[in-house]
XYZ file of C-alpha atoms in Angstrom:
463
model
C 2.980 24.299 232.577
C 2.533 27.948 231.601
C 6.269 28.294 230.986
C 6.321 25.199 228.789
C 3.463 26.455 226.610
C 5.112 29.887 226.388
C 8.368 28.395 225.117
C 6.473 26.169 222.673
C 4.873 29.303 221.185
C 8.303 30.915 220.829
C 9.674 27.710 219.276
C 6.781 27.661 216.817
C 7.629 31.216 215.750
C 11.235 30.169 215.062
C 10.056 27.261 212.924
C 7.734 29.553 210.967
C 10.569 32.063 210.454
C 12.740 29.231 209.112
C 9.912 28.203 206.779
C 9.674 31.775 205.451
C 13.265 31.448 204.197
C 12.377 28.608 201.838
C 13.131 29.663 198.274
C 14.600 32.987 199.425
C 18.025 32.038 200.751
C 19.793 34.603 198.546
C 17.929 37.906 198.716
C 18.707 41.226 197.117
C 17.851 44.404 199.034
C 14.411 44.737 197.442
C 13.423 41.220 198.450
C 14.945 41.626 201.921
C 13.133 44.901 202.729
C 9.798 44.646 200.871
C 9.638 41.021 199.619
C 10.006 42.276 196.027
C 6.405 43.485 196.236
C 5.133 39.895 196.028
C 2.917 39.597 199.115
C -0.699 38.700 198.584
C -3.677 39.803 200.621
C -3.140 37.565 203.664
C 0.484 38.519 204.359
C -0.095 42.231 203.723
C -3.111 42.038 206.019
C -1.097 40.346 208.755
C 1.682 42.926 208.530
C -0.797 45.801 208.651
C -2.841 44.527 211.590
C 0.358 43.461 213.303
C 1.296 47.128 213.385
C -2.126 48.127 214.715
C -2.676 45.337 217.233
C 0.660 45.291 218.989
C 1.605 44.439 222.534
C 0.703 48.073 223.264
C -2.889 47.457 222.171
C -3.293 44.142 223.976
C -1.894 45.412 227.254
C -2.313 49.163 226.831
C -5.975 49.287 225.807
C -7.379 47.556 228.916
C -4.849 49.532 230.966
C -6.165 52.846 229.629
C -9.778 51.686 229.919
C -9.065 50.632 233.517
C -7.486 54.009 234.350
C -9.313 56.529 232.145
C -12.620 54.866 231.312
C -14.713 55.263 228.184
C -13.505 58.801 227.415
C -10.240 57.282 226.179
C -11.952 54.433 224.349
C -14.134 56.732 222.247
C -11.327 58.695 220.589
C -8.940 55.719 220.436
C -11.371 53.501 218.553
C -12.617 56.412 216.475
C -9.224 57.178 214.947
C -8.594 53.512 214.122
C -12.007 53.167 212.476
C -11.441 56.368 210.477
C -7.957 55.225 209.394
C -9.441 52.390 207.321
C -11.511 54.488 204.860
C -8.610 56.956 204.666
C -6.284 54.072 203.841
C -8.765 52.695 201.311
C -8.205 55.771 199.144
C -4.683 56.831 200.152
C -2.698 53.588 200.480
C -3.212 52.399 196.864
C -1.960 55.796 195.672
C 1.131 55.414 197.852
C 1.659 51.926 196.402
C 1.457 53.273 192.827
C 3.886 56.084 193.609
C 6.289 53.533 195.085
C 5.976 51.245 192.069
C 6.687 54.104 189.649
C 10.012 54.908 191.335
C 10.826 51.402 192.676
C 10.799 52.777 196.229
C 11.746 50.684 199.238
C 11.314 53.425 201.844
C 9.186 56.525 202.273
C 12.288 58.672 201.799
C 12.695 57.122 198.324
C 9.359 58.689 197.387
C 10.538 62.162 198.392
C 13.859 61.789 196.562
C 12.215 60.548 193.360
C 9.483 63.205 193.345
C 11.499 66.263 194.394
C 15.094 65.329 193.531
C 16.458 66.843 196.739
C 19.045 65.115 198.908
C 18.454 67.685 201.640
C 14.724 66.921 201.826
C 15.464 63.180 201.699
C 17.820 63.468 204.675
C 15.323 65.592 206.594
C 12.605 62.987 206.058
C 14.963 60.225 207.223
C 16.027 62.063 210.384
C 12.422 62.895 211.278
C 11.333 59.295 210.678
C 14.166 57.918 212.825
C 13.339 60.332 215.647
C 9.739 59.131 215.560
C 10.660 55.437 215.405
C 13.492 55.569 217.938
C 11.376 54.806 221.058
C 9.284 52.075 219.422
C 11.878 49.385 220.078
C 12.208 50.284 223.744
C 8.416 50.272 224.065
C 8.209 46.691 222.792
C 11.098 45.589 225.022
C 9.398 47.042 228.111
C 6.139 45.330 227.138
C 7.958 42.018 226.820
C 9.460 42.482 230.269
C 5.978 42.987 231.725
C 4.886 39.735 230.075
C 7.858 37.835 231.473
C 7.188 39.295 234.942
C 4.065 37.142 235.137
C 6.189 33.969 235.276
C 8.290 35.135 238.245
C 11.453 33.681 236.766
C 14.599 34.484 238.709
C 16.337 35.905 235.636
C 18.111 39.267 235.251
C 16.222 41.620 232.952
C 19.313 41.919 230.754
C 19.069 38.224 229.884
C 15.433 38.568 228.855
C 15.936 41.692 226.769
C 19.040 40.243 225.097
C 17.163 37.052 224.227
C 14.263 39.044 222.759
C 16.608 41.213 220.688
C 18.580 38.159 219.576
C 15.436 36.341 218.449
C 14.244 39.404 216.536
C 17.618 39.801 214.818
C 17.633 36.090 213.928
C 14.217 36.436 212.277
C 15.415 39.385 210.221
C 18.651 37.682 209.172
C 16.751 34.593 208.057
C 14.522 36.228 205.441
C 14.068 39.954 206.027
C 10.472 41.175 206.005
C 9.169 37.699 205.186
C 9.940 36.353 208.675
C 7.785 38.819 210.671
C 5.080 38.570 208.004
C 4.865 34.781 208.314
C 5.148 34.865 212.103
C 2.293 37.395 212.128
C -0.021 34.670 210.840
C 0.674 32.633 213.987
C 0.745 35.672 216.231
C -2.589 37.096 215.083
C -4.312 33.726 215.377
C -3.063 33.367 218.938
C -3.950 36.975 219.797
C -7.556 36.530 218.670
C -7.852 33.288 220.633
C -6.223 34.745 223.742
C -8.206 37.978 223.819
C -11.520 36.244 223.095
C -10.961 33.561 225.743
C -9.901 36.040 228.445
C -12.774 38.389 227.591
C -15.387 35.633 227.700
C -13.902 34.277 230.935
C -14.115 37.774 232.441
C -17.765 38.051 231.408
C -18.577 34.621 232.782
C -16.733 35.147 236.071
C -18.102 38.605 236.707
C -21.531 38.044 235.285
C -23.552 40.938 233.971
C -24.991 41.511 237.444
C -21.547 42.146 238.892
C -20.402 44.523 236.197
C -21.158 48.228 236.663
C -24.780 49.053 235.807
C -23.572 52.041 233.766
C -20.352 51.846 231.811
C -17.590 53.493 233.773
C -16.755 56.867 232.282
C -13.681 57.782 234.276
C -12.964 61.475 234.700
C -15.666 63.937 233.567
C -15.278 64.897 229.899
C -15.122 68.674 229.490
C -15.197 70.893 226.409
C -11.397 70.927 226.129
C -11.353 67.139 226.178
C -13.906 67.039 223.389
C -11.919 69.514 221.302
C -8.779 67.468 221.881
C -10.548 64.299 220.738
C -12.022 65.962 217.643
C -8.627 67.341 216.618
C -6.816 64.104 217.428
C -9.068 61.605 215.625
C -8.597 62.869 212.027
C -4.937 63.702 212.643
C -4.044 60.213 213.845
C -6.221 58.516 211.230
C -4.252 60.086 208.379
C -0.901 59.936 210.195
C -1.349 56.190 210.646
C -1.429 55.793 206.858
C 1.751 57.823 206.243
C 3.905 56.361 209.045
C 7.283 55.144 207.688
C 6.695 51.482 208.563
C 3.129 51.556 207.198
C 4.408 52.880 203.865
C 7.070 50.151 203.791
C 4.407 47.493 204.435
C 2.307 48.900 201.576
C 5.283 48.411 199.257
C 5.255 44.660 199.985
C 1.870 44.224 198.256
C 1.746 42.824 194.749
C -0.932 45.265 193.562
C -2.952 48.337 194.485
C -6.039 46.135 194.487
C -4.485 43.980 197.226
C -3.891 47.068 199.336
C -7.442 48.363 198.840
C -9.109 45.029 199.580
C -7.189 44.753 202.830
C -8.571 48.061 203.994
C -12.088 46.689 203.531
C -11.567 43.671 205.804
C -9.259 45.211 208.399
C -12.105 46.582 210.577
C -13.123 42.979 211.296
C -10.027 42.705 213.467
C -11.510 45.243 215.881
C -13.624 42.447 217.307
C -10.993 42.068 220.014
C -11.537 45.496 221.583
C -14.927 44.726 223.209
C -13.317 41.704 224.862
C -10.403 43.817 226.099
C -12.894 46.290 227.544
C -14.689 43.456 229.339
C -11.376 42.501 230.919
C -10.888 46.063 232.191
C -14.433 46.163 233.598
C -13.927 42.826 235.313
C -10.624 43.929 236.850
C -12.303 47.010 238.332
C -15.457 45.296 239.541
C -13.543 42.354 241.054
C -10.922 44.729 242.498
C -8.081 42.554 241.302
C -4.701 43.245 242.931
C -3.159 44.907 239.875
C 0.436 46.085 240.485
C 0.165 48.574 237.621
C -2.503 49.355 235.000
C -0.316 47.796 232.265
C -0.672 44.430 234.003
C -4.497 44.389 233.921
C -4.840 41.973 231.008
C -2.242 39.456 232.175
C -3.348 39.581 235.827
C -6.933 38.905 234.762
C -5.760 36.044 232.545
C -3.843 34.549 235.479
C -6.940 34.670 237.685
C -9.442 33.420 235.123
C -7.597 30.803 233.033
C -5.880 27.479 233.636
C -2.111 27.500 233.807
C -1.456 26.247 230.286
C -3.772 28.862 228.790
C -1.905 31.617 230.642
C 1.229 30.464 228.819
C -0.603 30.702 225.502
C -1.823 34.225 226.282
C 1.659 35.326 227.348
C 3.125 33.808 224.187
C 0.649 35.732 222.031
C 1.555 38.977 223.803
C 5.274 38.284 223.418
C 4.984 37.573 219.691
C 3.025 40.813 219.269
C 5.930 42.770 220.697
C 8.556 40.866 218.697
C 6.734 41.302 215.372
C 6.427 45.078 215.882
C 10.069 45.234 216.947
C 11.126 43.432 213.762
C 8.944 45.685 211.595
C 10.407 48.802 213.180
C 13.938 47.489 212.618
C 13.195 46.836 208.955
C 11.855 50.384 208.589
C 14.886 52.066 210.198
C 17.597 49.899 208.600
C 17.074 50.872 204.942
C 16.372 54.507 205.843
C 19.994 54.702 206.988
C 21.768 52.355 204.567
C 19.792 53.445 201.500
C 18.821 57.068 202.106
C 21.564 58.436 204.366
C 24.524 56.421 203.058
C 24.224 56.952 199.320
C 26.425 55.040 196.929
C 26.283 51.625 198.595
C 25.887 48.589 196.377
C 22.797 46.428 196.622
C 24.585 43.982 198.920
C 26.084 46.914 200.830
C 22.624 48.345 201.496
C 21.491 45.033 202.937
C 24.583 44.564 205.093
C 24.498 48.191 206.195
C 20.863 47.862 207.223
C 21.647 44.725 209.206
C 24.395 46.587 211.073
C 22.006 49.476 211.782
C 19.364 47.022 213.021
C 21.865 45.395 215.392
C 22.781 48.831 216.778
C 19.107 49.780 217.107
C 18.321 46.614 219.038
C 21.271 47.257 221.351
C 20.064 50.819 221.873
C 16.549 49.551 222.666
C 17.935 47.183 225.304
C 19.959 49.961 226.947
C 17.058 52.411 226.728
C 14.702 49.935 228.409
C 17.053 49.733 231.354
C 18.361 53.280 231.657
C 16.447 55.772 229.488
C 12.807 54.892 230.133
C 11.913 58.476 231.103
C 13.369 59.926 227.899
C 11.728 57.195 225.825
C 8.303 57.995 227.285
C 8.764 61.599 226.124
C 9.907 60.513 222.663
C 6.997 58.069 222.382
C 4.596 60.997 222.769
C 6.338 62.558 219.754
C 5.562 59.617 217.463
C 2.280 60.752 215.941
C 3.202 64.424 216.381
C 6.169 63.908 214.068
C 4.635 61.362 211.705
C 1.639 63.630 211.069
C 3.967 66.262 209.605
C 4.626 63.943 206.644
C 1.012 64.375 205.500
C 1.566 67.420 203.201
C 4.605 65.794 201.576
C 2.883 62.473 200.911
C -0.174 64.330 199.583
C 2.076 66.335 197.256
C 3.649 63.093 195.996
C 0.505 61.068 195.308
C -1.516 63.969 193.874
C 1.508 65.687 192.270
C 0.955 69.060 193.844
C 3.327 71.752 192.542
C 5.356 72.185 195.728
C 9.122 72.617 195.832
C 11.511 70.658 198.045
C 12.419 73.884 199.854
C 8.779 74.646 200.667
C 8.073 71.126 201.917
C 11.288 70.986 203.933
C 10.606 74.305 205.637
C 7.027 73.268 206.380
C 8.204 69.958 207.847
C 10.737 71.652 210.143
C 8.238 74.262 211.348
C 5.539 71.643 211.852
C 7.868 69.452 213.925
C 9.047 72.372 216.052
C 5.517 73.636 216.712
C 4.036 70.181 217.407
C 6.851 68.768 219.540
C 7.766 72.063 221.169
C 4.158 72.666 222.123
C 3.893 69.185 223.598
C 7.082 69.646 225.618
C 5.859 72.979 226.934
C 2.500 71.469 227.856
C 0.639 73.865 225.571
C -2.825 72.930 224.377
C -4.560 76.082 223.094
C -8.331 75.679 223.423
C -7.701 71.959 223.909
C -6.344 71.430 220.379
C -3.863 68.639 219.751
C -0.455 70.266 219.182
C 0.100 67.903 216.260
C -2.853 69.503 214.474
C -1.510 72.975 215.240
C 1.870 71.911 213.871
C 0.236 70.503 210.735
C -1.582 73.782 210.087
C 1.694 75.692 210.568
C 3.385 73.176 208.264
C 0.882 73.746 205.459
C 0.889 77.543 205.881
C 4.691 77.789 205.744
C 4.966 75.451 202.761
C 2.221 77.341 200.935
C 3.749 80.730 201.697
C 7.218 79.748 200.472
C 5.769 78.190 197.322
C 3.789 81.391 196.661
C 6.909 83.549 197.095
C 8.926 81.299 194.801
C 6.221 81.502 192.158
C 6.085 85.300 192.387
C 9.852 85.430 192.062
C 9.746 83.275 188.927
C 7.006 85.443 187.420
C 8.792 88.685 188.331
C 12.071 87.455 186.808
C 10.908 87.216 183.161
C 8.895 90.449 183.534
C 11.980 92.402 184.653
C 13.993 90.926 181.767
C 11.398 92.173 179.274
C 11.412 95.628 180.814
């Protein structure tokens, strides 16, 4: 019965994706990538929370709570909560900057503001490096969901089917398909998480849960410093991530973007239920094969068979929606910002070819490059956070040159990612924050030297 319900959920998503195509059978690149900036509050909201509440959150949050305790929960929830007021002020400014230059990607903003092909390419390559492991991460999450059914299927069949379904969504109507499917996905996610959480509370009972919330490993001063440097960094980085910027461009107005930021915290209602699941799994000593399976194992123990299928379907759609969003962020970055000179139709076809290659890479990476992908995943926010000075310079029109920003971005990436690879954490600081400081200092220093050179030039001519 669980398998039947699971496939019905997948079938429903296909029907919704087909519905999203209605009236948009012939799309230009702007409509394909950002829905011509026509999305209202509900669809923009669904895209935004779809990025936040992915299969990684549904399965990863109780996994981390199960393994690391409340020390992880505090900084994880803190950065998400802080991201909303940051986005309230920053995201409408990004939307206005995108409207002024008719941007479809974040790299379009840099090209329009600074007029530098070199800086545009650097932004694209950094964004792709950050987004590269996201597809593999969703594929691996989907495999863990499918594992719960114990189907005698090769993993290659499952991953190929997931990639094929994602590509079909995208080909049907571009960004509209994952946006419409997100409406179904988020409804199912809220139902699934709430039902499993309440079932965990009822089965365990307050008397059987730990008298004091489990805190995991002792939290030292270095851990506190790491959390305090990580929370603001990730909160701002979340707002300037390439796919987040692309989702902002789908909104019909800055007011739509701002209003969404007001209501988005309501979606955090699911995290207490996920924490209850982790507490129940520990107190009941469930036979969990790996921490990532905590949520689904608990669902299998607590719920009837058909409900397990619904929960698994919600988790699967979460992964597929994020996979589609990542594809639609990478595709135009290549076809529009790396391959200049393509026609409108050429940009769309080029992006579709890039997406197909990216999905194939994600399948291969899930099977053969999982170790490398784990390393690259840790680079995501380290790299994305280095876009902060550039985006700030765009929306507030700071007088920074392309050379200064490009040098700062390179230095910031090297310091942040190099420090992470070397295992450095001076005084407990997040290496992304150290890289951001280095980024700003280098950009500021080069801008100061360029200004002095411009001032000295006319003075020497007069002399």
